[in-house]
PDB file of C-alpha atoms and ligand atoms in Angstrom:
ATOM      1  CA  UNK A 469       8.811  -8.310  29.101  1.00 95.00           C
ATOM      2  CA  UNK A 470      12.152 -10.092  29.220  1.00 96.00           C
ATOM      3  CA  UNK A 471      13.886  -6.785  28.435  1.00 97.00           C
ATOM      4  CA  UNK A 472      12.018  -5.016  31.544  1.00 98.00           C
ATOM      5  CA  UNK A 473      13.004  -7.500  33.582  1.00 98.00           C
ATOM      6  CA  UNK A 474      16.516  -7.455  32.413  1.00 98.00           C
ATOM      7  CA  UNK A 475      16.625  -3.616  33.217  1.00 98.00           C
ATOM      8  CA  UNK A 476      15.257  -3.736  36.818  1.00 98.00           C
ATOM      9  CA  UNK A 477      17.531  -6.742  37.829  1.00 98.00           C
ATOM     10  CA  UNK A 478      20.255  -4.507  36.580  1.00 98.00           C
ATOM     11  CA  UNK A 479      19.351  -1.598  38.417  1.00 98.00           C
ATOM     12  CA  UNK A 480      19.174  -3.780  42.053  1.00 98.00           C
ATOM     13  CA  UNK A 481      15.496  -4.676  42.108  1.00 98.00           C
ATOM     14  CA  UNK A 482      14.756  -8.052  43.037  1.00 98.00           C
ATOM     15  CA  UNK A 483      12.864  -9.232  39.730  1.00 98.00           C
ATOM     16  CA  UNK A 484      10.302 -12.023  38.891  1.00 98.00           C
ATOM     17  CA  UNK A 485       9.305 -12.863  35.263  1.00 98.00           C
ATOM     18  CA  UNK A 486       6.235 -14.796  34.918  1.00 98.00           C
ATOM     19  CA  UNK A 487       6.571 -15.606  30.838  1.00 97.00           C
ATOM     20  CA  UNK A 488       5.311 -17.827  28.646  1.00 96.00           C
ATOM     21  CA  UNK A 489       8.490 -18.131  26.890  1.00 94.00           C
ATOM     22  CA  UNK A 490      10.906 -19.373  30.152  1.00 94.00           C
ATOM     23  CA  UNK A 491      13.434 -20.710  27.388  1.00 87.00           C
ATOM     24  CA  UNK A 492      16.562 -18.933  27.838  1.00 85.00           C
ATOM     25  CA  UNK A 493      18.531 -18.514  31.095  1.00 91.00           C
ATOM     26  CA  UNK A 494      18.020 -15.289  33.371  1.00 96.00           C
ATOM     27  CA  UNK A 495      19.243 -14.539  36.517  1.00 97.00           C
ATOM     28  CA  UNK A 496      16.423 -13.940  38.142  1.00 98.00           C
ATOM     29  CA  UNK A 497      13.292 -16.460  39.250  1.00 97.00           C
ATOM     30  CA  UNK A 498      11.356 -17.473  36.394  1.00 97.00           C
ATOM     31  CA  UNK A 499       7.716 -18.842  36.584  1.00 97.00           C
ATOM     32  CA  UNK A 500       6.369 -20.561  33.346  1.00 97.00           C
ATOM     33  CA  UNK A 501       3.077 -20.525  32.617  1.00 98.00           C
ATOM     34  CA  UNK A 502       0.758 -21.913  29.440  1.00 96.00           C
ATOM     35  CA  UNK A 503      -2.482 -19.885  29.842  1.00 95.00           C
ATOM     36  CA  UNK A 504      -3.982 -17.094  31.043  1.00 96.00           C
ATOM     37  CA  UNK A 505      -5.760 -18.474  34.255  1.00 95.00           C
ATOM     38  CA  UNK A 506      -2.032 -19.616  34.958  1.00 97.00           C
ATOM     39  CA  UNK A 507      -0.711 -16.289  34.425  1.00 98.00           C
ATOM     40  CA  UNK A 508      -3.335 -14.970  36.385  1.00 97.00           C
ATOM     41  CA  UNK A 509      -2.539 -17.185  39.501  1.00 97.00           C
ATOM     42  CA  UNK A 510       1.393 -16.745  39.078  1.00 98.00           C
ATOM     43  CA  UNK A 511       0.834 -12.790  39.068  1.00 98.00           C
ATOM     44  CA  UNK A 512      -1.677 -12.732  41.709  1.00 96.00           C
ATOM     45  CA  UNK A 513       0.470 -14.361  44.243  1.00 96.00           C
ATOM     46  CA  UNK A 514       3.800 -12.304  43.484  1.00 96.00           C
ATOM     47  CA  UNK A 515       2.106  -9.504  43.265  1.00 95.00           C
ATOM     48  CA  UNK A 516       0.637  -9.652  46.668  1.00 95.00           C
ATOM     49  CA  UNK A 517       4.168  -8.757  47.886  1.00 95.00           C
ATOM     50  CA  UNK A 518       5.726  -6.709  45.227  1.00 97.00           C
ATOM     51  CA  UNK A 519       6.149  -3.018  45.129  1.00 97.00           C
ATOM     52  CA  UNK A 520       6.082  -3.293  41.136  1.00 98.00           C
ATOM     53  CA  UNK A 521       3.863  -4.942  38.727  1.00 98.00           C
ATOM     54  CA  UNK A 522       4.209  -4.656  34.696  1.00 98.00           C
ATOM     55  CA  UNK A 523       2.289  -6.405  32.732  1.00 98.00           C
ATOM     56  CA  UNK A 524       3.940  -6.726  29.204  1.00 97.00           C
ATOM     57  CA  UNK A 525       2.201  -9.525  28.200  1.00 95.00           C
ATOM     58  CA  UNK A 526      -0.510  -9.712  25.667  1.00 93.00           C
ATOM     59  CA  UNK A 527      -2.824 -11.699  27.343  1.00 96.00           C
ATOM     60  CA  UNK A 528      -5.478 -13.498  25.600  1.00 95.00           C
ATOM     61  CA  UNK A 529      -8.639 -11.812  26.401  1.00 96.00           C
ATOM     62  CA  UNK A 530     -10.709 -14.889  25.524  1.00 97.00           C
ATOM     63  CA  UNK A 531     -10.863 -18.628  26.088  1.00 96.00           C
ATOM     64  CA  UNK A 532     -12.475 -21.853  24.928  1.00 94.00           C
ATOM     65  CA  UNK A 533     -15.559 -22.259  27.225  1.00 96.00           C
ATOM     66  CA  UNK A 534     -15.091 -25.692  27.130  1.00 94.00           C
ATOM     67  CA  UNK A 535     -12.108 -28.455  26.482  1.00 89.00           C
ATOM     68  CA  UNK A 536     -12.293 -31.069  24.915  1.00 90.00           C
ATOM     69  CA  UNK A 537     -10.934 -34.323  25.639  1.00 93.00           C
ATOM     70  CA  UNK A 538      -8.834 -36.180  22.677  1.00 94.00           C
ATOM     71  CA  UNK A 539      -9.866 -34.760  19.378  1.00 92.00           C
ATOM     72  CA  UNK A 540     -13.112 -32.365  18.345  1.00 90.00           C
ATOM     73  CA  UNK A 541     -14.429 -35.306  15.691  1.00 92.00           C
ATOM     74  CA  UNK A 542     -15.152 -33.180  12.224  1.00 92.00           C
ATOM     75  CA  UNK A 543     -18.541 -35.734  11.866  1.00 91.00           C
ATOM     76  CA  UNK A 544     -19.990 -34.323   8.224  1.00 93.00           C
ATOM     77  CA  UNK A 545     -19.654 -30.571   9.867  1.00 93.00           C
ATOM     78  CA  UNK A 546     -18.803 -28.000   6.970  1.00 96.00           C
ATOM     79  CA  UNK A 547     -18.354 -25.412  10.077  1.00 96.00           C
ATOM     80  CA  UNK A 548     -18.032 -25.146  13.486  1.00 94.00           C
ATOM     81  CA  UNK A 549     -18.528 -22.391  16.105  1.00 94.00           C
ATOM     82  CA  UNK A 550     -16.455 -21.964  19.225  1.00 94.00           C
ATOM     83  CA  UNK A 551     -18.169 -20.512  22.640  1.00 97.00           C
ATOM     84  CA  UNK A 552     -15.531 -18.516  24.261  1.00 98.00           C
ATOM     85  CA  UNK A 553     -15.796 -17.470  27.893  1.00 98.00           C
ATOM     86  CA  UNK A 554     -13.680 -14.009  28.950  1.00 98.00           C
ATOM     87  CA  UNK A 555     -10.199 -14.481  30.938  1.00 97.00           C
ATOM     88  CA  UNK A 556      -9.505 -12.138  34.172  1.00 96.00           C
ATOM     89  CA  UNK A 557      -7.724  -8.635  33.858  1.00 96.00           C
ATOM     90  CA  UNK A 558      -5.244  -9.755  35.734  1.00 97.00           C
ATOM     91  CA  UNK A 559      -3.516  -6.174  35.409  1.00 97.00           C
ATOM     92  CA  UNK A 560      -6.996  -4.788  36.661  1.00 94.00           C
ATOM     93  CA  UNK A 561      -7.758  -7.228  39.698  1.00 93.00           C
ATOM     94  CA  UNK A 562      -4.084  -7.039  40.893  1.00 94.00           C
ATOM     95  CA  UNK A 563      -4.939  -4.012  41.808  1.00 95.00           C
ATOM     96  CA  UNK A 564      -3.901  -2.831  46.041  1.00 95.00           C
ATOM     97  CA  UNK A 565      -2.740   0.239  47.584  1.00 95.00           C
ATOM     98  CA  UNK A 566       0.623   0.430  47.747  1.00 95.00           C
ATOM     99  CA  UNK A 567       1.234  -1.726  44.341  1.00 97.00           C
ATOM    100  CA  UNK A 568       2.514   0.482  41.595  1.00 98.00           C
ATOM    101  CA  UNK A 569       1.037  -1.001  38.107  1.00 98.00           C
ATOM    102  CA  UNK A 570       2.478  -0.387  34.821  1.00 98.00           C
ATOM    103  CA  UNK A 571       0.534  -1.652  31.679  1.00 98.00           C
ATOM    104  CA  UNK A 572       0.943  -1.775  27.952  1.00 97.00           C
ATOM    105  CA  UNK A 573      -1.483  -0.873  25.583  1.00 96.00           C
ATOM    106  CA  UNK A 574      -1.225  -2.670  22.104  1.00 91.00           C
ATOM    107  CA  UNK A 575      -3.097  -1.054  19.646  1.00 95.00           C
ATOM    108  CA  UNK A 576      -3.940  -1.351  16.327  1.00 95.00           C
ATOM    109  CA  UNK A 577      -2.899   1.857  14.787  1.00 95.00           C
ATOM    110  CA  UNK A 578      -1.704   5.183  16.168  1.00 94.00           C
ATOM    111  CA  UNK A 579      -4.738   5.151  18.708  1.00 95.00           C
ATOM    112  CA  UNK A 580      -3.465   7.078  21.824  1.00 96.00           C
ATOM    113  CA  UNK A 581      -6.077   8.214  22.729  1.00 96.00           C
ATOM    114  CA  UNK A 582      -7.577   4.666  23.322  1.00 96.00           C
ATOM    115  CA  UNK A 583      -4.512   3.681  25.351  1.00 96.00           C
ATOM    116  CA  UNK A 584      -5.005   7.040  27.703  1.00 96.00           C
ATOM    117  CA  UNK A 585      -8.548   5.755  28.089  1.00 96.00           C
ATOM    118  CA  UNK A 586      -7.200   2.125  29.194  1.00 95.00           C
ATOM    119  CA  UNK A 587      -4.730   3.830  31.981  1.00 96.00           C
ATOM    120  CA  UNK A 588      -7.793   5.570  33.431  1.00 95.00           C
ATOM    121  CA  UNK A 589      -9.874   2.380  32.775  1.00 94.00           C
ATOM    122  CA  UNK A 590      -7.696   0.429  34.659  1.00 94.00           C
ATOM    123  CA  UNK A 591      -6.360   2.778  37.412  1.00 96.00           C
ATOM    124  CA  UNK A 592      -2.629   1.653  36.244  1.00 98.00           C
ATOM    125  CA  UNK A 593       0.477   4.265  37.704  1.00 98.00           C
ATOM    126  CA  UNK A 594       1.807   4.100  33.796  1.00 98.00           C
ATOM    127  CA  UNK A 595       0.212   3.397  30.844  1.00 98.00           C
ATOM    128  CA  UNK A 596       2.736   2.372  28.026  1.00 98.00           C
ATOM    129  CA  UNK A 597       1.555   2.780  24.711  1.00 97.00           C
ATOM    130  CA  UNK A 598       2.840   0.626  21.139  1.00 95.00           C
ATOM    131  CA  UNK A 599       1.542   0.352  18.081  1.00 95.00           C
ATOM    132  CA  UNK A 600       1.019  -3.334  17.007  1.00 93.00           C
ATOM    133  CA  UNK A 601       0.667  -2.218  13.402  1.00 95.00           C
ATOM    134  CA  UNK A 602       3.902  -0.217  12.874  1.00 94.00           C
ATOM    135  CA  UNK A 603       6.385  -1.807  10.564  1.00 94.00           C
ATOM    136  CA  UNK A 604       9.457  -3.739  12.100  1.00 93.00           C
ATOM    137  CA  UNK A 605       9.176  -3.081  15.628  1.00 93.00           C
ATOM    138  CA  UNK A 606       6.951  -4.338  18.765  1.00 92.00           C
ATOM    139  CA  UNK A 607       5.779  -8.236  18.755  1.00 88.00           C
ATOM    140  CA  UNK A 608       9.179 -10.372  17.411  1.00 89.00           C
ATOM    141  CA  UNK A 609      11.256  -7.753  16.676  1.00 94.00           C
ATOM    142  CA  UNK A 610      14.475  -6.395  19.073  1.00 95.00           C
ATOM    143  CA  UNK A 611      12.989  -3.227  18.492  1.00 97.00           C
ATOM    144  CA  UNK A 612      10.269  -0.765  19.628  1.00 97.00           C
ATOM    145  CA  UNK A 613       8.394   2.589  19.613  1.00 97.00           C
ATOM    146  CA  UNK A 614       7.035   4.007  22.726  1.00 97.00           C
ATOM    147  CA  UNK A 615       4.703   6.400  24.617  1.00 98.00           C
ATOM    148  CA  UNK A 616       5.108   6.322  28.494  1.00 98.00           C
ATOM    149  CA  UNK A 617       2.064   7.836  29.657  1.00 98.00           C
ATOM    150  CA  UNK A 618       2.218   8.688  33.323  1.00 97.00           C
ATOM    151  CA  UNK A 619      -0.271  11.432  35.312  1.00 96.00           C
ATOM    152  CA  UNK A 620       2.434  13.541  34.833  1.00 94.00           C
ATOM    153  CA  UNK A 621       2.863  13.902  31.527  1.00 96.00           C
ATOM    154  CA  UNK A 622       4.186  11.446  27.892  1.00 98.00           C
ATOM    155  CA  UNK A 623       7.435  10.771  26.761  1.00 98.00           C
ATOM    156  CA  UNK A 624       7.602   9.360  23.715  1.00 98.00           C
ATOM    157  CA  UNK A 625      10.362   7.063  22.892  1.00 98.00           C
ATOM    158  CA  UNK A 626      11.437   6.949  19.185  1.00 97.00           C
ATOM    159  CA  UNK A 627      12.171   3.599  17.788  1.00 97.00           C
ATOM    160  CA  UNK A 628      14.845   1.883  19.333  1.00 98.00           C
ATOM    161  CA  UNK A 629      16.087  -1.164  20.900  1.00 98.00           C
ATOM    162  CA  UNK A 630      13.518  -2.708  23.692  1.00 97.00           C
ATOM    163  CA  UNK A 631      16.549  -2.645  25.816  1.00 98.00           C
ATOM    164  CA  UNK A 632      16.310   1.727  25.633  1.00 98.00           C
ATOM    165  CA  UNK A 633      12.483   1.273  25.526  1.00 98.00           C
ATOM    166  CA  UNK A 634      13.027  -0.735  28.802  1.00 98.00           C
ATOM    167  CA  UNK A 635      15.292   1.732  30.234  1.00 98.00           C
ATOM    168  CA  UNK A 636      12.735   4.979  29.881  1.00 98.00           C
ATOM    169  CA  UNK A 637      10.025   2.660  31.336  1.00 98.00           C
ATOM    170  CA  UNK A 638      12.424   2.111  34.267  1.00 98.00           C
ATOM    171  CA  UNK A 639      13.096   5.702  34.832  1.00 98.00           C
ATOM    172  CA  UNK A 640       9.462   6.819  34.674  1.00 98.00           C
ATOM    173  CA  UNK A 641       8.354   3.721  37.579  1.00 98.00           C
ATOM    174  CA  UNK A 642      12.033   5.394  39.329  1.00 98.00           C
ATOM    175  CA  UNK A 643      10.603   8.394  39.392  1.00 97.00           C
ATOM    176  CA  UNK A 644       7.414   7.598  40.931  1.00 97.00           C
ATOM    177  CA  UNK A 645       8.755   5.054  43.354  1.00 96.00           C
ATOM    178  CA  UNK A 646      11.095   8.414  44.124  1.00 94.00           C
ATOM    179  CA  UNK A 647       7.939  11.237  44.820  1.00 89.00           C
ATOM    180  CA  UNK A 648       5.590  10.863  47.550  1.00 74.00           C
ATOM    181  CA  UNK A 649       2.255   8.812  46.784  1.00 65.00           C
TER     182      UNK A 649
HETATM  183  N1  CTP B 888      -4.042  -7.489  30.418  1.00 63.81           N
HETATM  184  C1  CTP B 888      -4.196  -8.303  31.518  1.00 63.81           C
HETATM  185  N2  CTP B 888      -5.082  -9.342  31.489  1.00 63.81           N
HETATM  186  C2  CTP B 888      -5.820  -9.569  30.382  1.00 63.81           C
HETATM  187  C3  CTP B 888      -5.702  -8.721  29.239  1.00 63.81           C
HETATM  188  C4  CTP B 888      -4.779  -7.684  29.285  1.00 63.81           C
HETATM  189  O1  CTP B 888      -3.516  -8.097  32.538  1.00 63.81           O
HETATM  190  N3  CTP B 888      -6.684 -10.586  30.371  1.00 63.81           N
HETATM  191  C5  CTP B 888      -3.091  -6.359  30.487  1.00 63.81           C
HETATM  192  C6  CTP B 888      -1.971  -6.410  29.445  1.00 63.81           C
HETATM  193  O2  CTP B 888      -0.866  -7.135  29.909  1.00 63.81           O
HETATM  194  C7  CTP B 888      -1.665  -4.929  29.281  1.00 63.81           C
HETATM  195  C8  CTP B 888      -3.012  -4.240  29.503  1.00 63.81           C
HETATM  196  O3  CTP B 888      -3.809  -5.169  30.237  1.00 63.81           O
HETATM  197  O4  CTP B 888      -0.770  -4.464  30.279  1.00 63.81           O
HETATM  198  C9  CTP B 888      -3.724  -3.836  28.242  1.00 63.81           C
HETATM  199  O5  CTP B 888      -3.845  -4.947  27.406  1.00 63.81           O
HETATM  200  P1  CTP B 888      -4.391  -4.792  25.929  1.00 63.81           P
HETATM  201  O6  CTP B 888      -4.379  -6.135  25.263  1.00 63.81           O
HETATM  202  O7  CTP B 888      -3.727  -3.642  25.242  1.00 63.81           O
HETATM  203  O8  CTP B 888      -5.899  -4.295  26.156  1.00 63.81           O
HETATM  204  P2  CTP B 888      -7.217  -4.975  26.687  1.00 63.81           P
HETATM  205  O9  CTP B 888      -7.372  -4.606  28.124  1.00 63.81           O
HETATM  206  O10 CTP B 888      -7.208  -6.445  26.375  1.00 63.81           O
HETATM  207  O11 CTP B 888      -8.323  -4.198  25.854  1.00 63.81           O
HETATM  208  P3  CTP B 888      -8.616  -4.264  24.243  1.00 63.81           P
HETATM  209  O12 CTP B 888      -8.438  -5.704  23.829  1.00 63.81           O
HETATM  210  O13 CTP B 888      -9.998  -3.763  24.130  1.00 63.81           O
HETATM  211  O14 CTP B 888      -7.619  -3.329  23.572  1.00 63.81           O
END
């Protein structure tokens, strides 16, 4: 995410990161946020004016139905089962003409056919696939392996630095902002 937002702050566009990891300097407007419904809010309202939204982030599908307050007392229990309620798509409900939307699809395996099901699932402009199961690149590493997936056609990325993963996802959303829609 940070990477993609380094790239189109480079290349002019006025950028807004909405992370869960604010920590180091940027500079471009940074929104923190701790959970998904925040997330969810954050996006919804810059999205309402944006010409771009990527969603990078591997939001947490589920949540906790219910919080408690203080501690959850272990009372004898041997186990205990959590209710968990579904968290908004927010990539899916940002959804308004005019709004170009670029997801990711992490996958567990070489499954790209599952990810070209997820663009059409959720109507997104690209699709980026990456395999969350391939050795030393995607989640903590500087590097990555990618499949742009656009009406158009793929391009696959070989592994490389996000920065060049961030750079081919910049030209493909360039060269749809550039053709007629
Ligand atoms: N996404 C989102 N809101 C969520 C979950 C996911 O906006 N609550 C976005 C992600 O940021 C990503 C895309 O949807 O751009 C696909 O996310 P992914 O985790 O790969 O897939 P899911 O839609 O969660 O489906 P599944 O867990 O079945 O793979």
């Amino acid at each position: 995410g940070r990477a993609l937002a380094d790239e189109a702050y480079l290349r002019g566009a006025h950028v807004l990161l909405v992370t869960t990891q604010p920590e180091s300097a940027a500079p471009y407007e940074v929104v923190a946020v701790a959970t998904a419904d925040e997330m969810a809010a954050a996006v919804t309202e810059a999205a309402a004016s944006a010409d771009v939204l990527v969603m990078a982030a591997a939001v947490a599908d589920f949540r906790p139905s219910a919080a408690t307050e203080g501690k959850i007392e272990r009372g004898g229990r041997e186990s205990l089962t959590l209710e968990l309620d579904r968290t908004v798509d927010i990539l899916a409900t940002a959804a308004r003409p005019g709004l170009l939307r670029v997801g990711f699809a992490a996958e567990a395996g070489p499954q790209l056919a599952r990810a070209r099901g997820k663009k059409a699932a959720k109507g997104v402009d690209l699709l980026v696939f990456n395999d969350i199961l391939a050795e030393g690149v995607g989640i903590g590493s500087d590097e990555n392996e990618i499949t742009i997936i656009a009406a158009e056609g793929e391009t696959h990325v070989p592994r490389t630095t996000k920065q060049a993963c961030a750079a081919a996802v910049a030209d493909a959303i360039e060269r749809l902002l550039d053709s007629p829609r």
